[in-house]
Amino acid sequence: MDTPRELEWYLRDHFFRQAGKGRTQFQRSAIAGEMTSLYLRYRGYDPQQLEESMSPVIDDLVSMQILRQSGDSLEVAGALVRMQCAKCFYVSYLLAEKEPKTCQRCSGTELHEFPKRK
Ligand SMILES: [Zn+2]
């Protein structure tokens, strides 16, 4: 099973990609099932087990106010931006209004939009 940090990365990736399709609301109980069908990485996972592993990660995102929760409904609390670190090339998904633009792996502060705009 992925570490909480990896799970968080994929959750943020999922929210970012869905926002690109105009969707910012999610059913908490459905997310694990969505991810096992959308991500090759999670294809062989039991959605129930993935949901259990993701639950504390989602709780963290709620307490960090990245997500707003109401019952089973989750909403991303703003626009996520995808930034790449100039130092370690890690890609971070950050809530622009709430989170500093620092790399989530090395804490580097030189980030640029990913992919780069031409
Ligand atoms: Zn970095």
PDB file of N, CA and C and ligand atoms in Angstrom, residues 84-90 92 102-111, ligand 1:
ATOM      1  N   GLN A  84       5.989  22.609 -10.657  1.00  0.00           N
ATOM      2  CA  GLN A  84       7.153  21.718 -10.614  1.00  0.00           C
ATOM      3  C   GLN A  84       8.328  22.434  -9.977  1.00  0.00           C
ATOM      4  N   CYS A  85       9.042  21.699  -9.133  1.00  0.00           N
ATOM      5  CA  CYS A  85      10.201  22.235  -8.431  1.00  0.00           C
ATOM      6  C   CYS A  85      11.391  22.328  -9.386  1.00  0.00           C
ATOM      7  N   ALA A  86      12.064  23.480  -9.366  1.00  0.00           N
ATOM      8  CA  ALA A  86      13.216  23.671 -10.245  1.00  0.00           C
ATOM      9  C   ALA A  86      14.416  22.859  -9.755  1.00  0.00           C
ATOM     10  N   LYS A  87      14.399  22.504  -8.487  1.00  0.00           N
ATOM     11  CA  LYS A  87      15.546  21.807  -7.903  1.00  0.00           C
ATOM     12  C   LYS A  87      15.429  20.290  -8.037  1.00  0.00           C
ATOM     13  N   CYS A  88      14.313  19.740  -7.604  1.00  0.00           N
ATOM     14  CA  CYS A  88      14.192  18.268  -7.589  1.00  0.00           C
ATOM     15  C   CYS A  88      13.177  17.741  -8.600  1.00  0.00           C
ATOM     16  N   PHE A  89      12.513  18.639  -9.328  1.00  0.00           N
ATOM     17  CA  PHE A  89      11.566  18.277 -10.398  1.00  0.00           C
ATOM     18  C   PHE A  89      10.293  17.602  -9.913  1.00  0.00           C
ATOM     19  N   TYR A  90      10.104  17.579  -8.606  1.00  0.00           N
ATOM     20  CA  TYR A  90       8.868  17.010  -8.063  1.00  0.00           C
ATOM     21  C   TYR A  90       7.697  17.910  -8.441  1.00  0.00           C
ATOM     22  N   SER A  92       4.100  19.309  -7.474  1.00  0.00           N
ATOM     23  CA  SER A  92       3.218  19.516  -6.325  1.00  0.00           C
ATOM     24  C   SER A  92       1.898  20.106  -6.793  1.00  0.00           C
ATOM     25  N   THR A 102       5.702  26.180  -2.160  1.00  0.00           N
ATOM     26  CA  THR A 102       6.935  25.458  -1.849  1.00  0.00           C
ATOM     27  C   THR A 102       6.769  23.998  -2.244  1.00  0.00           C
ATOM     28  N   CYS A 103       7.868  23.405  -2.649  1.00  0.00           N
ATOM     29  CA  CYS A 103       7.883  22.011  -3.083  1.00  0.00           C
ATOM     30  C   CYS A 103       7.487  21.109  -1.915  1.00  0.00           C
ATOM     31  N   GLN A 104       6.587  20.161  -2.196  1.00  0.00           N
ATOM     32  CA  GLN A 104       6.131  19.281  -1.110  1.00  0.00           C
ATOM     33  C   GLN A 104       7.117  18.152  -0.839  1.00  0.00           C
ATOM     34  N   ARG A 105       8.178  18.075  -1.605  1.00  0.00           N
ATOM     35  CA  ARG A 105       9.195  17.063  -1.309  1.00  0.00           C
ATOM     36  C   ARG A 105      10.422  17.679  -0.651  1.00  0.00           C
ATOM     37  N   CYS A 106      10.983  18.756  -1.256  1.00  0.00           N
ATOM     38  CA  CYS A 106      12.251  19.278  -0.733  1.00  0.00           C
ATOM     39  C   CYS A 106      12.109  20.661  -0.121  1.00  0.00           C
ATOM     40  N   SER A 107      10.866  21.186  -0.094  1.00  0.00           N
ATOM     41  CA  SER A 107      10.600  22.525   0.438  1.00  0.00           C
ATOM     42  C   SER A 107      11.273  23.642  -0.360  1.00  0.00           C
ATOM     43  N   GLY A 108      11.761  23.316  -1.540  1.00  0.00           N
ATOM     44  CA  GLY A 108      12.307  24.352  -2.420  1.00  0.00           C
ATOM     45  C   GLY A 108      11.241  25.393  -2.734  1.00  0.00           C
ATOM     46  N   THR A 109      11.687  26.604  -3.012  1.00  0.00           N
ATOM     47  CA  THR A 109      10.706  27.672  -3.261  1.00  0.00           C
ATOM     48  C   THR A 109      10.711  28.150  -4.704  1.00  0.00           C
ATOM     49  N   GLU A 110      11.564  27.554  -5.518  1.00  0.00           N
ATOM     50  CA  GLU A 110      11.564  27.944  -6.925  1.00  0.00           C
ATOM     51  C   GLU A 110      10.708  26.956  -7.714  1.00  0.00           C
ATOM     52  N   LEU A 111       9.452  27.322  -7.880  1.00  0.00           N
ATOM     53  CA  LEU A 111       8.514  26.447  -8.578  1.00  0.00           C
ATOM     54  C   LEU A 111       8.005  27.154  -9.816  1.00  0.00           C
TER      55      LEU A 111
HETATM   56 ZN    ZN B   1      11.700  20.038  -4.702  1.00  0.00          ZN
END
